[in-house]
Coordinates of C-alpha atoms in Angstrom, one line a residue:
Chain A
A84 CA 6.1 -13.1 13.2
Q85 CA 3.2 -12.1 11.1
S86 CA 4.3 -11.3 7.6
V87 CA 3.4 -11.1 3.9
T88 CA 5.8 -12.7 1.4
Q89 CA 6.1 -12.2 -2.3
P90 CA 8.8 -14.7 -3.3
D91 CA 9.5 -13.2 -6.7
I92 CA 11.2 -9.8 -6.8
H93 CA 11.0 -9.5 -10.6
I94 CA 9.2 -11.5 -13.3
T95 CA 9.4 -11.1 -17.1
V96 CA 6.7 -12.5 -19.3
S97 CA 5.9 -12.1 -23.0
E98 CA 2.9 -10.2 -24.1
G99 CA 0.0 -12.6 -24.5
A100 CA 1.4 -15.1 -22.1
S101 CA -0.2 -16.1 -18.8
L102 CA 0.9 -14.6 -15.5
E103 CA 0.9 -15.8 -11.9
L104 CA 2.3 -13.7 -9.0
R105 CA 2.7 -15.4 -5.7
C106 CA 1.8 -14.2 -2.3
N107 CA 2.0 -16.1 1.0
Y108 CA 1.0 -14.8 4.5
S109 CA 1.7 -16.0 8.0
Y110 CA -1.1 -15.0 10.3
G111 CA -3.0 -17.1 12.8
A112 CA -6.3 -16.7 11.2
T113 CA -7.4 -15.7 7.7
P114 CA -6.8 -12.0 7.3
Y115 CA -8.4 -9.9 4.6
L116 CA -6.3 -10.0 1.5
F117 CA -5.6 -7.5 -1.3
W118 CA -3.6 -7.0 -4.4
Y119 CA -2.5 -3.6 -5.5
V120 CA -0.8 -2.4 -8.6
Q121 CA 1.6 0.6 -8.8
S122 CA 2.7 2.1 -12.1
P123 CA 6.0 4.1 -12.1
G124 CA 5.7 7.4 -10.2
Q125 CA 2.1 6.6 -9.2
G126 CA 0.2 5.7 -6.1
L127 CA -1.3 2.3 -5.5
Q128 CA -4.5 1.1 -7.2
L129 CA -6.6 -1.7 -5.8
L130 CA -6.9 -4.7 -8.2
L131 CA -9.0 -7.0 -6.0
K132 CA -9.7 -8.1 -2.5
Y133 CA -10.8 -11.2 -0.6
F134 CA -12.8 -11.1 2.6
S135 CA -14.7 -14.4 2.7
G136 CA -16.8 -16.7 0.5
D137 CA -15.8 -17.7 -3.0
T138 CA -12.1 -18.3 -2.9
L139 CA -11.7 -17.2 -6.5
V140 CA -12.1 -13.4 -6.8
Q141 CA -12.3 -11.3 -9.9
G142 CA -10.7 -7.9 -10.1
I143 CA -10.2 -5.1 -12.5
K144 CA -8.1 -5.2 -15.7
G145 CA -8.8 -8.9 -16.2
F146 CA -7.0 -10.0 -13.0
E147 CA -8.1 -12.7 -10.6
A148 CA -6.8 -14.2 -7.5
E149 CA -7.3 -17.5 -5.6
F150 CA -7.3 -17.8 -1.9
K151 CA -5.9 -21.2 -0.7
R152 CA -6.3 -21.6 3.1
S153 CA -4.2 -24.8 3.2
Q154 CA -1.3 -23.0 1.6
S155 CA -1.8 -19.6 3.2
S156 CA -1.6 -18.2 -0.3
F157 CA -3.4 -15.6 -2.4
N158 CA -1.8 -15.8 -5.9
L159 CA -2.7 -13.3 -8.6
R160 CA -3.3 -14.5 -12.1
K161 CA -4.0 -13.1 -15.6
P162 CA -4.6 -15.4 -18.6
S163 CA -3.1 -13.0 -21.2
V164 CA -0.7 -10.2 -20.2
H165 CA -0.8 -6.9 -22.0
W166 CA 2.2 -4.5 -22.3
S167 CA 0.3 -2.0 -20.1
D168 CA 0.4 -4.5 -17.2
A169 CA 4.0 -3.7 -16.7
A170 CA 4.1 -2.3 -13.1
E171 CA 4.9 -3.3 -9.6
Y172 CA 2.4 -5.5 -7.8
F173 CA 1.9 -5.6 -4.0
C174 CA 0.0 -8.2 -2.0
A175 CA -1.3 -6.9 1.3
V176 CA -3.2 -8.2 4.3
L177 CA -5.4 -6.4 6.7
K178 CA -5.5 -7.6 10.3
N179 CA -5.3 -4.7 12.8
D180 CA -3.6 -2.7 10.1
M181 CA -2.5 -3.1 6.5
R182 CA 0.8 -4.9 5.9
F183 CA 2.4 -5.1 2.5
G184 CA 4.7 -7.6 0.8
A185 CA 7.9 -6.3 -0.7
G186 CA 6.4 -6.3 -4.2
T187 CA 7.0 -8.0 -7.5
R188 CA 8.1 -6.0 -10.5
L189 CA 6.5 -7.2 -13.8
T190 CA 8.3 -6.6 -17.1
V191 CA 6.4 -7.5 -20.3
K192 CA 8.4 -8.4 -23.4
P193 CA 6.9 -7.5 -26.8
Chain B
N141 CA -14.0 14.5 -5.3
A142 CA -10.2 14.8 -5.2
G143 CA -9.8 11.6 -3.2
V144 CA -6.6 11.6 -1.2
T145 CA -4.1 14.4 -1.9
Q146 CA -0.6 14.9 -0.6
T147 CA 1.5 18.1 -0.3
P148 CA 4.2 18.6 -1.4
K149 CA 4.9 16.2 -4.3
F150 CA 8.7 16.5 -3.9
R151 CA 11.1 18.0 -1.4
V152 CA 14.8 18.1 -0.7
L153 CA 15.9 18.6 2.9
K154 CA 19.3 19.0 4.6
T155 CA 20.1 16.7 7.5
G156 CA 18.6 18.2 10.7
Q157 CA 15.9 20.2 9.0
S158 CA 12.3 19.8 9.8
M159 CA 9.2 19.6 7.6
T160 CA 5.6 18.5 7.6
L161 CA 3.9 16.5 5.0
L162 CA 0.2 17.1 4.6
C163 CA -2.4 14.5 3.6
A164 CA -6.0 15.5 2.9
Q165 CA -9.0 13.4 2.0
D166 CA -12.5 14.6 1.0
M167 CA -14.3 11.2 1.4
N168 CA -15.1 11.6 5.1
H169 CA -13.0 8.6 6.0
E170 CA -12.4 7.8 9.6
Y171 CA -9.1 6.0 9.2
M172 CA -5.9 7.5 7.8
Y173 CA -2.4 6.1 7.4
W174 CA 1.2 7.2 6.6
Y175 CA 3.5 4.7 4.8
R176 CA 7.0 4.9 3.5
Q177 CA 8.1 3.0 0.4
D178 CA 11.7 1.9 0.0
P179 CA 13.1 -0.3 -2.8
G180 CA 12.7 -4.0 -2.0
M181 CA 10.8 -3.4 1.1
G182 CA 7.3 -2.6 0.0
L183 CA 5.2 -0.2 2.0
R184 CA 5.8 0.1 5.7
L185 CA 3.3 1.7 8.1
I186 CA 4.7 4.7 10.0
H187 CA 1.7 5.9 11.9
Y188 CA -2.1 5.7 11.6
S189 CA -5.2 7.3 13.0
V190 CA -8.6 5.8 13.6
G191 CA -10.3 9.1 14.1
E192 CA -9.9 12.8 14.8
G193 CA -7.7 13.5 17.7
T194 CA -6.3 10.0 17.8
T195 CA -3.0 8.5 16.5
A196 CA -1.1 5.3 16.9
K197 CA 2.3 3.9 16.0
G198 CA 2.8 1.6 13.1
E199 CA 5.7 -0.6 12.1
V200 CA 8.4 2.1 11.7
P201 CA 7.4 5.2 13.8
D202 CA 10.8 6.4 15.0
G203 CA 11.8 9.8 13.8
Y204 CA 8.3 10.8 12.9
N205 CA 5.3 12.4 14.6
V206 CA 1.8 12.8 13.4
S207 CA -1.3 14.8 14.2
R208 CA -5.0 14.5 13.3
L209 CA -6.6 17.7 14.4
K210 CA -9.2 17.6 11.7
K211 CA -10.9 14.5 10.3
Q212 CA -9.9 15.3 6.8
N213 CA -6.2 16.0 7.4
F214 CA -3.4 13.8 8.6
L215 CA 0.0 15.5 9.1
L216 CA 3.4 13.7 9.2
G217 CA 6.3 15.6 10.8
L218 CA 10.0 15.1 10.7
E219 CA 11.6 17.1 13.5
S220 CA 15.2 16.5 12.5
A221 CA 15.5 14.8 9.1
A222 CA 18.1 12.1 8.5
P223 CA 19.4 10.6 5.2
S224 CA 17.7 7.3 6.3
Q225 CA 14.4 9.1 5.9
T226 CA 14.9 9.5 2.2
S227 CA 11.9 7.7 0.8
V228 CA 8.6 8.0 -1.0
Y229 CA 5.8 8.6 1.5
F230 CA 2.2 7.6 0.8
C231 CA -0.9 8.6 2.7
A232 CA -4.0 6.4 2.6
S233 CA -7.5 6.6 4.0
R234 CA -10.6 4.4 4.4
R235 CA -13.9 4.2 6.1
R236 CA -14.3 2.4 9.4
G237 CA -15.0 -1.3 9.0
P238 CA -12.8 -4.2 8.0
Q239 CA -14.1 -4.6 4.5
E240 CA -13.6 -1.1 3.4
T241 CA -11.2 -0.3 0.6
Q242 CA -8.1 1.7 1.4
Y243 CA -7.4 4.6 -1.0
F244 CA -3.9 5.9 -1.6
G245 CA -2.6 9.4 -2.4
P246 CA -0.1 9.9 -5.2
G247 CA 3.0 10.0 -2.9
T248 CA 5.6 12.5 -1.7
R249 CA 9.2 12.0 -2.8
L250 CA 11.6 13.1 0.0
L251 CA 15.3 13.4 -0.4
V252 CA 17.4 14.1 2.7
L253 CA 21.0 15.2 2.0

């Protein structure tokens, strides 16, 4: 079955530390890939997206993601996390419609 | 532009009651979507529409109906609410074309007692 997997339900990092959130997909061909962020009580905000071309994409708020076809992965990274990055992060794929992973909740320690 | 708006923001229903959630967008988008968000399950697609007068089922359509009579509005109906429909509901819209960004509304929190 086609799916989007975020293996980490909850991650805690210290402020200033680097961050990597994992996302794997299982689709026959490369779908369009997205990362969204959701702050508590808010809707979803697009961080970045990948359609084709350069496999390293830059997004807002200092985030980037790398598409690796061989691993069917689209991991989100940030070199130095800020306290305001604490939120829930969703990976999503667009084939015929948009499908989301279950999300990873990020906690930032002072 | 207001973007995507949802009405109401919060609602409490008793089992068996009906209600309609309204999604409105002012960006002239062709595609509109209804999702529900439950803890540990991410967002799941309920129904979607690719244009005025057309709707289609998503991943979890049972217990819901939708209508798209006007391009800017997408209504989600619950004919007989059940506790399992307690959730946060998000509407989204985007332009036609695979590389268009999907924009989300702020959500409607629904509690069914």
